[in-house]
mmCIF file of C-alpha atoms and ligand atoms in Angstrom:
data_model
loop_
_atom_site.group_PDB
_atom_site.id
_atom_site.type_symbol
_atom_site.label_atom_id
_atom_site.label_comp_id
_atom_site.label_asym_id
_atom_site.label_seq_id
_atom_site.Cartn_x
_atom_site.Cartn_y
_atom_site.Cartn_z
ATOM 1 C CA MET Y 191 13.980 -11.670 8.105
ATOM 2 C CA ARG Y 192 11.494 -9.269 6.153
ATOM 3 C CA ARG Y 193 11.495 -5.567 7.216
ATOM 4 C CA LYS Y 194 8.642 -4.048 8.815
ATOM 5 C CA VAL Y 195 6.766 -1.401 6.737
ATOM 6 C CA ILE Y 196 3.921 0.790 7.930
ATOM 7 C CA ALA Y 197 2.470 2.850 5.444
ATOM 8 C CA GLY Y 198 -0.264 5.474 5.699
ATOM 9 C CA ASN Y 199 -2.866 6.444 3.224
ATOM 10 C CA TRP Y 200 -4.005 9.963 3.252
ATOM 11 C CA LYS Y 201 -7.003 9.443 0.782
ATOM 12 C CA MET Y 202 -8.625 12.888 0.006
ATOM 13 C CA ASN Y 203 -7.750 13.908 3.284
ATOM 14 C CA MET Y 204 -4.946 16.613 4.458
ATOM 15 C CA LEU Y 205 -4.477 20.300 2.863
ATOM 16 C CA PRO Y 206 -0.327 21.140 2.400
ATOM 17 C CA ASN Y 207 -0.369 23.007 5.492
ATOM 18 C CA GLU Y 208 -1.367 20.027 7.399
ATOM 19 C CA ALA Y 209 0.372 17.832 5.716
ATOM 20 C CA MET Y 210 3.769 19.752 6.754
ATOM 21 C CA ALA Y 211 2.516 20.259 10.355
ATOM 22 C CA PHE Y 212 1.769 16.537 10.200
ATOM 23 C CA ILE Y 213 5.673 15.706 9.131
ATOM 24 C CA GLU Y 214 7.089 17.844 11.205
ATOM 25 C CA ASN Y 215 5.198 16.829 14.527
ATOM 26 C CA ILE Y 216 5.836 13.158 13.951
ATOM 27 C CA VAL Y 217 9.629 13.129 12.972
ATOM 28 C CA PRO Y 218 10.698 13.401 16.317
ATOM 29 C CA VAL Y 219 8.639 10.720 17.449
ATOM 30 C CA ILE Y 220 9.188 7.784 15.224
ATOM 31 C CA LYS Y 221 13.013 8.687 14.596
ATOM 32 C CA ASN Y 222 14.371 5.425 16.160
ATOM 33 C CA THR Y 223 12.287 3.119 14.448
ATOM 34 C CA LYS Y 224 13.682 0.583 12.118
ATOM 35 C CA ASN Y 225 10.375 0.058 10.671
ATOM 36 C CA GLU Y 226 10.110 1.625 6.872
ATOM 37 C CA VAL Y 227 7.422 4.501 6.996
ATOM 38 C CA ILE Y 228 5.804 5.542 4.146
ATOM 39 C CA LEU Y 229 3.026 8.152 3.721
ATOM 40 C CA CYS Y 230 1.110 8.093 0.842
ATOM 41 C CA VAL Y 231 -0.580 11.698 0.127
ATOM 42 C CA PRO Y 232 -2.889 13.357 -2.256
ATOM 43 C CA TYR Y 233 -1.013 14.716 -5.204
ATOM 44 C CA THR Y 234 -1.212 18.523 -4.176
ATOM 45 C CA ASP Y 235 0.727 17.877 -1.054
ATOM 46 C CA LEU Y 236 3.569 15.682 -2.781
ATOM 47 C CA PHE Y 237 5.898 18.397 -3.348
ATOM 48 C CA TYR Y 238 5.205 19.931 0.018
ATOM 49 C CA SER Y 239 5.672 16.578 1.682
ATOM 50 C CA LEU Y 240 8.983 15.823 0.172
ATOM 51 C CA LEU Y 241 10.155 18.827 1.061
ATOM 52 C CA THR Y 242 9.220 18.430 4.919
ATOM 53 C CA ALA Y 243 10.240 14.687 4.806
ATOM 54 C CA GLN Y 244 13.957 15.371 3.566
ATOM 55 C CA ASP Y 245 16.285 14.001 5.614
ATOM 56 C CA THR Y 246 14.081 12.075 7.874
ATOM 57 C CA ASN Y 247 12.849 8.462 7.797
ATOM 58 C CA ILE Y 248 9.627 9.049 6.367
ATOM 59 C CA LYS Y 249 9.072 8.227 2.526
ATOM 60 C CA ILE Y 250 6.392 9.843 0.099
ATOM 61 C CA GLY Y 251 4.085 8.037 -2.356
ATOM 62 C CA ALA Y 252 1.254 8.899 -4.014
ATOM 63 C CA GLN Y 253 -2.086 7.104 -4.325
ATOM 64 C CA ASN Y 254 -2.504 6.600 -8.025
ATOM 65 C CA MET Y 255 -1.305 7.294 -11.381
ATOM 66 C CA HIS Y 256 -1.968 6.581 -14.701
ATOM 67 C CA TRP Y 257 -0.482 3.928 -17.118
ATOM 68 C CA GLU Y 258 0.395 5.594 -20.089
ATOM 69 C CA GLU Y 259 3.771 7.526 -20.506
ATOM 70 C CA SER Y 260 2.030 10.683 -21.349
ATOM 71 C CA GLY Y 261 -0.829 12.154 -23.413
ATOM 72 C CA ALA Y 262 -3.851 13.358 -24.128
ATOM 73 C CA TYR Y 263 -5.410 12.101 -20.570
ATOM 74 C CA THR Y 264 -6.659 15.275 -18.868
ATOM 75 C CA GLY Y 265 -6.729 14.872 -14.910
ATOM 76 C CA GLU Y 266 -4.148 12.191 -15.036
ATOM 77 C CA VAL Y 267 -0.864 12.117 -13.481
ATOM 78 C CA SER Y 268 1.874 9.953 -15.091
ATOM 79 C CA ALA Y 269 4.752 7.788 -13.420
ATOM 80 C CA LYS Y 270 7.654 10.074 -14.893
ATOM 81 C CA MET Y 271 6.113 12.790 -13.250
ATOM 82 C CA LEU Y 272 5.726 11.453 -9.654
ATOM 83 C CA LYS Y 273 9.550 10.363 -10.463
ATOM 84 C CA SER Y 274 10.656 13.808 -11.410
ATOM 85 C CA ILE Y 275 9.836 15.163 -7.941
ATOM 86 C CA ASN Y 276 11.287 12.205 -6.098
ATOM 87 C CA VAL Y 277 8.107 10.194 -5.230
ATOM 88 C CA GLU Y 278 9.527 6.689 -4.307
ATOM 89 C CA TYR Y 279 6.041 4.962 -3.942
ATOM 90 C CA VAL Y 280 2.829 4.586 -5.376
ATOM 91 C CA ILE Y 281 -0.636 2.891 -4.594
ATOM 92 C CA ILE Y 282 -2.024 1.093 -7.021
ATOM 93 C CA GLY Y 283 -5.350 -0.910 -7.308
ATOM 94 C CA HIS Y 284 -6.863 0.064 -4.255
ATOM 95 C CA SER Y 285 -10.369 -0.826 -3.578
ATOM 96 C CA GLU Y 286 -11.370 2.549 -3.735
ATOM 97 C CA ARG Y 287 -10.478 2.859 -7.146
ATOM 98 C CA ARG Y 288 -11.580 -0.299 -8.264
ATOM 99 C CA GLN Y 289 -14.866 0.372 -6.772
ATOM 100 C CA TYR Y 290 -15.326 4.118 -7.496
ATOM 101 C CA PHE Y 291 -13.133 4.644 -10.820
ATOM 102 C CA ALA Y 292 -13.573 1.346 -12.731
ATOM 103 C CA GLU Y 293 -10.208 0.287 -12.278
ATOM 104 C CA THR Y 294 -10.022 -3.586 -13.183
ATOM 105 C CA ASP Y 295 -7.154 -6.356 -12.970
ATOM 106 C CA GLU Y 296 -5.818 -5.310 -16.344
ATOM 107 C CA THR Y 297 -5.368 -1.763 -15.707
ATOM 108 C CA VAL Y 298 -3.782 -2.507 -12.634
ATOM 109 C CA ASN Y 299 -1.313 -4.601 -14.212
ATOM 110 C CA LEU Y 300 -0.264 -2.113 -16.984
ATOM 111 C CA LYS Y 301 -0.047 0.608 -13.855
ATOM 112 C CA ILE Y 302 2.638 -1.559 -12.335
ATOM 113 C CA LYS Y 303 4.133 -2.235 -15.439
ATOM 114 C CA THR Y 304 4.709 1.538 -16.109
ATOM 115 C CA ALA Y 305 5.615 2.124 -12.483
ATOM 116 C CA ILE Y 306 8.305 -0.218 -12.253
ATOM 117 C CA LYS Y 307 9.425 0.889 -15.611
ATOM 118 C CA ASN Y 308 9.653 4.169 -14.240
ATOM 119 C CA GLU Y 309 11.487 3.388 -10.905
ATOM 120 C CA LEU Y 310 8.614 3.775 -8.567
ATOM 121 C CA LYS Y 311 7.902 1.228 -5.786
ATOM 122 C CA PRO Y 312 4.166 0.198 -6.449
ATOM 123 C CA ILE Y 313 2.178 -1.071 -3.159
ATOM 124 C CA VAL Y 314 -0.962 -3.359 -4.912
ATOM 125 C CA CYS Y 315 -3.735 -3.551 -3.291
ATOM 126 C CA VAL Y 316 -6.309 -6.960 -3.396
ATOM 127 C CA GLY Y 317 -9.116 -7.753 -1.309
ATOM 128 C CA GLU Y 318 -12.393 -9.446 -1.221
ATOM 129 C CA THR Y 319 -15.806 -8.015 -0.692
ATOM 130 C CA LEU Y 320 -17.960 -9.085 2.421
ATOM 131 C CA GLU Y 321 -20.200 -11.078 -0.060
ATOM 132 C CA GLN Y 322 -17.201 -12.956 -1.302
ATOM 133 C CA ARG Y 323 -15.953 -13.701 1.921
ATOM 134 C CA GLU Y 324 -19.298 -15.164 2.754
ATOM 135 C CA SER Y 325 -19.694 -17.279 0.069
ATOM 136 C CA GLY Y 326 -16.315 -19.061 0.594
ATOM 137 C CA LYS Y 327 -14.588 -17.579 -2.558
ATOM 138 C CA ALA Y 328 -12.296 -14.593 -0.736
ATOM 139 C CA GLU Y 329 -8.861 -17.228 -1.048
ATOM 140 C CA GLU Y 330 -9.912 -17.496 -4.799
ATOM 141 C CA ILE Y 331 -10.359 -13.992 -5.421
ATOM 142 C CA ILE Y 332 -7.417 -12.492 -3.818
ATOM 143 C CA THR Y 333 -5.037 -15.033 -5.344
ATOM 144 C CA THR Y 334 -6.662 -14.493 -8.846
ATOM 145 C CA GLN Y 335 -6.321 -10.574 -8.005
ATOM 146 C CA THR Y 336 -2.223 -11.249 -7.532
ATOM 147 C CA LYS Y 337 -1.960 -13.296 -10.299
ATOM 148 C CA LEU Y 338 -3.151 -10.876 -12.643
ATOM 149 C CA ALA Y 339 -1.579 -8.087 -10.878
ATOM 150 C CA LEU Y 340 2.018 -9.903 -11.870
ATOM 151 C CA GLU Y 341 0.996 -11.223 -15.036
ATOM 152 C CA GLY Y 342 3.739 -10.591 -17.697
ATOM 153 C CA ILE Y 343 6.009 -9.017 -14.976
ATOM 154 C CA ASP Y 344 9.996 -10.030 -14.886
ATOM 155 C CA LYS Y 345 10.363 -12.152 -11.425
ATOM 156 C CA ASN Y 346 13.288 -9.702 -10.586
ATOM 157 C CA ASP Y 347 10.688 -6.911 -10.322
ATOM 158 C CA VAL Y 348 8.201 -8.527 -8.371
ATOM 159 C CA SER Y 349 10.634 -8.274 -5.358
ATOM 160 C CA LYS Y 350 10.219 -4.402 -6.020
ATOM 161 C CA ILE Y 351 6.451 -4.367 -5.557
ATOM 162 C CA LEU Y 352 4.807 -4.278 -2.206
ATOM 163 C CA LEU Y 353 1.348 -6.241 -2.073
ATOM 164 C CA ALA Y 354 -1.232 -5.064 0.192
ATOM 165 C CA TYR Y 355 -4.150 -7.296 1.459
ATOM 166 C CA GLU Y 356 -7.377 -5.061 2.321
ATOM 167 C CA PRO Y 357 -10.838 -7.242 2.799
ATOM 168 C CA ILE Y 358 -12.789 -4.303 1.395
ATOM 169 C CA TRP Y 359 -15.499 -5.238 4.502
ATOM 170 C CA ALA Y 360 -12.629 -3.815 6.919
ATOM 171 C CA ILE Y 361 -11.833 -0.679 5.049
ATOM 172 C CA GLY Y 362 -13.080 2.478 7.157
ATOM 173 C CA THR Y 363 -15.663 0.212 8.908
ATOM 174 C CA GLY Y 364 -13.722 -0.362 12.371
ATOM 175 C CA LYS Y 365 -14.062 -4.182 11.191
ATOM 176 C CA THR Y 366 -10.588 -5.324 11.711
ATOM 177 C CA ALA Y 367 -9.892 -9.117 10.263
ATOM 178 C CA THR Y 368 -9.140 -11.097 13.334
ATOM 179 C CA SER Y 369 -5.186 -11.703 13.454
ATOM 180 C CA GLU Y 370 -5.433 -15.279 12.235
ATOM 181 C CA ASP Y 371 -7.651 -14.704 9.214
ATOM 182 C CA ALA Y 372 -5.543 -11.807 8.155
ATOM 183 C CA ASN Y 373 -2.471 -13.878 8.423
ATOM 184 C CA ASN Y 374 -3.997 -16.876 6.340
ATOM 185 C CA SER Y 375 -4.996 -14.685 3.581
ATOM 186 C CA ILE Y 376 -1.471 -13.331 3.515
ATOM 187 C CA LYS Y 377 -0.067 -16.486 3.365
ATOM 188 C CA ALA Y 378 -2.333 -17.931 0.666
ATOM 189 C CA ILE Y 379 -0.931 -14.629 -1.416
ATOM 190 C CA ARG Y 380 2.299 -15.432 -0.925
ATOM 191 C CA LYS Y 381 1.671 -19.155 -1.797
ATOM 192 C CA LYS Y 382 0.375 -17.765 -5.057
ATOM 193 C CA VAL Y 383 3.745 -15.765 -5.526
ATOM 194 C CA SER Y 384 5.874 -18.672 -4.554
ATOM 195 C CA GLU Y 385 3.777 -20.506 -7.666
ATOM 196 C CA LEU Y 386 4.229 -18.064 -9.805
ATOM 197 C CA CYS Y 387 7.774 -16.673 -9.161
ATOM 198 C CA GLY Y 388 9.586 -19.005 -7.097
ATOM 199 C CA GLU Y 389 10.111 -19.562 -3.163
ATOM 200 C CA GLN Y 390 12.767 -16.978 -2.708
ATOM 201 C CA ILE Y 391 10.780 -14.270 -4.468
ATOM 202 C CA ALA Y 392 7.724 -15.186 -1.904
ATOM 203 C CA ASN Y 393 9.963 -15.360 1.265
ATOM 204 C CA GLU Y 394 11.270 -11.697 0.439
ATOM 205 C CA ILE Y 395 8.340 -9.911 -1.037
ATOM 206 C CA ILE Y 396 6.602 -7.465 1.715
ATOM 207 C CA ILE Y 397 2.928 -7.875 2.406
ATOM 208 C CA LEU Y 398 1.109 -5.505 4.194
ATOM 209 C CA TYR Y 399 -2.584 -5.656 5.813
ATOM 210 C CA GLY Y 400 -5.051 -3.012 5.586
ATOM 211 C CA GLY Y 401 -8.530 -2.474 6.983
ATOM 212 C CA SER Y 402 -9.256 -0.756 10.443
ATOM 213 C CA VAL Y 403 -5.632 -0.725 11.681
ATOM 214 C CA LYS Y 404 -5.355 1.177 14.860
ATOM 215 C CA PRO Y 405 -3.004 1.433 17.405
ATOM 216 C CA GLU Y 406 -5.165 -1.683 19.617
ATOM 217 C CA ASN Y 407 -4.439 -4.185 17.280
ATOM 218 C CA ALA Y 408 -1.589 -3.032 15.372
ATOM 219 C CA LYS Y 409 0.789 -5.126 17.421
ATOM 220 C CA GLU Y 410 -1.160 -8.547 17.395
ATOM 221 C CA LEU Y 411 -1.771 -8.154 13.555
ATOM 222 C CA PHE Y 412 2.213 -6.919 12.681
ATOM 223 C CA SER Y 413 3.473 -10.040 15.210
ATOM 224 C CA THR Y 414 2.355 -12.480 12.809
ATOM 225 C CA SER Y 415 4.283 -14.823 10.718
ATOM 226 C CA ASP Y 416 3.446 -13.429 7.454
ATOM 227 C CA ILE Y 417 2.654 -9.993 7.902
ATOM 228 C CA ASP Y 418 4.878 -7.521 7.424
ATOM 229 C CA GLY Y 419 3.055 -4.039 8.261
ATOM 230 C CA GLY Y 420 0.182 -2.049 7.468
ATOM 231 C CA LEU Y 421 -1.385 0.230 4.885
ATOM 232 C CA VAL Y 422 -3.517 2.552 7.430
ATOM 233 C CA GLY Y 423 -6.485 5.009 6.437
ATOM 234 C CA GLY Y 424 -8.239 6.772 9.255
ATOM 235 C CA ALA Y 425 -5.705 5.964 11.839
ATOM 236 C CA SER Y 426 -2.574 7.633 9.571
ATOM 237 C CA LEU Y 427 -4.128 10.910 9.532
ATOM 238 C CA LYS Y 428 -3.638 11.409 13.322
ATOM 239 C CA VAL Y 429 0.264 11.961 14.624
ATOM 240 C CA GLU Y 430 -0.384 9.988 18.098
ATOM 241 C CA ASP Y 431 -2.507 6.870 16.377
ATOM 242 C CA PHE Y 432 -0.054 6.754 13.540
ATOM 243 C CA SER Y 433 3.163 6.925 15.620
ATOM 244 C CA LYS Y 434 1.706 4.158 18.123
ATOM 245 C CA ILE Y 435 1.391 1.824 14.785
ATOM 246 C CA ILE Y 436 4.671 2.506 13.959
ATOM 247 C CA LEU Y 437 6.167 2.045 16.934
ATOM 248 C CA SER Y 438 3.901 -1.121 18.117
ATOM 249 C CA VAL Y 439 6.614 -3.289 16.363
HETATM 250 P P1 13P X 152 -8.857 2.402 7.124
HETATM 251 O O1 13P X 152 -7.635 2.158 7.720
HETATM 252 O O2 13P X 152 -9.437 3.692 7.524
HETATM 253 O O3 13P X 152 -9.764 1.307 7.068
HETATM 254 O O4 13P X 152 -8.445 2.281 5.666
HETATM 255 C C1 13P X 152 -7.548 1.223 5.095
HETATM 256 C C2 13P X 152 -7.112 1.658 3.960
HETATM 257 O O5 13P X 152 -7.800 1.403 2.847
HETATM 258 C C3 13P X 152 -5.876 1.623 3.716
HETATM 259 O O6 13P X 152 -5.358 1.928 2.175
#
């Protein structure tokens, strides 16, 4: 049985004092969950969040990193920098980064390799646009993104990766994929992982769903055969909503 993972993606929200208050307030509410809980916070919140989350069941992740180890890349943050303060996870290839910051399947692949090399666990996002879905290309798009993301990565390292299926049309729009559609897309991604790395790794790899996950739809989504939890944007900014999502399964 795969574990359930509920990850929050705060995006460009929350100041350090808000981050610390959020963590202090949610810890007692979720202390008995068996699910893995991750908060992916802005860089400026990382240190404060790590301190506040120490000795709790909340793990902290970043939302991006550069693929080079170091160098003249003004404004960028390296995997080693994240690792040096005990960050555990890092989101890679979020659709907002692909869309607004020109990330490509190639840079996503490079970043995954550097993250693994530095013992960070990547949460790798794939997902189709509405246009691609409506023209019947969704499955092809997400399985190709998965293949290119995993290219050249040792099979033993693939199980360290978490994948997240986030249909772009469902992000921040209030439109959620039906649990059946989301589960089918995630099944297709798992099948691609099986083709590339074998059945055992495909059965082990955690694949999350993201896109307007809310307290009202979390249980149904997370109770399907292949959805192992959620990558939650808007609803991860409120203790009440995020804790309900964590406690829904
Ligand atoms: P929303 O939950 O706000 O739709 O965002 C999803 C997302 O992009 C998480 O990474």
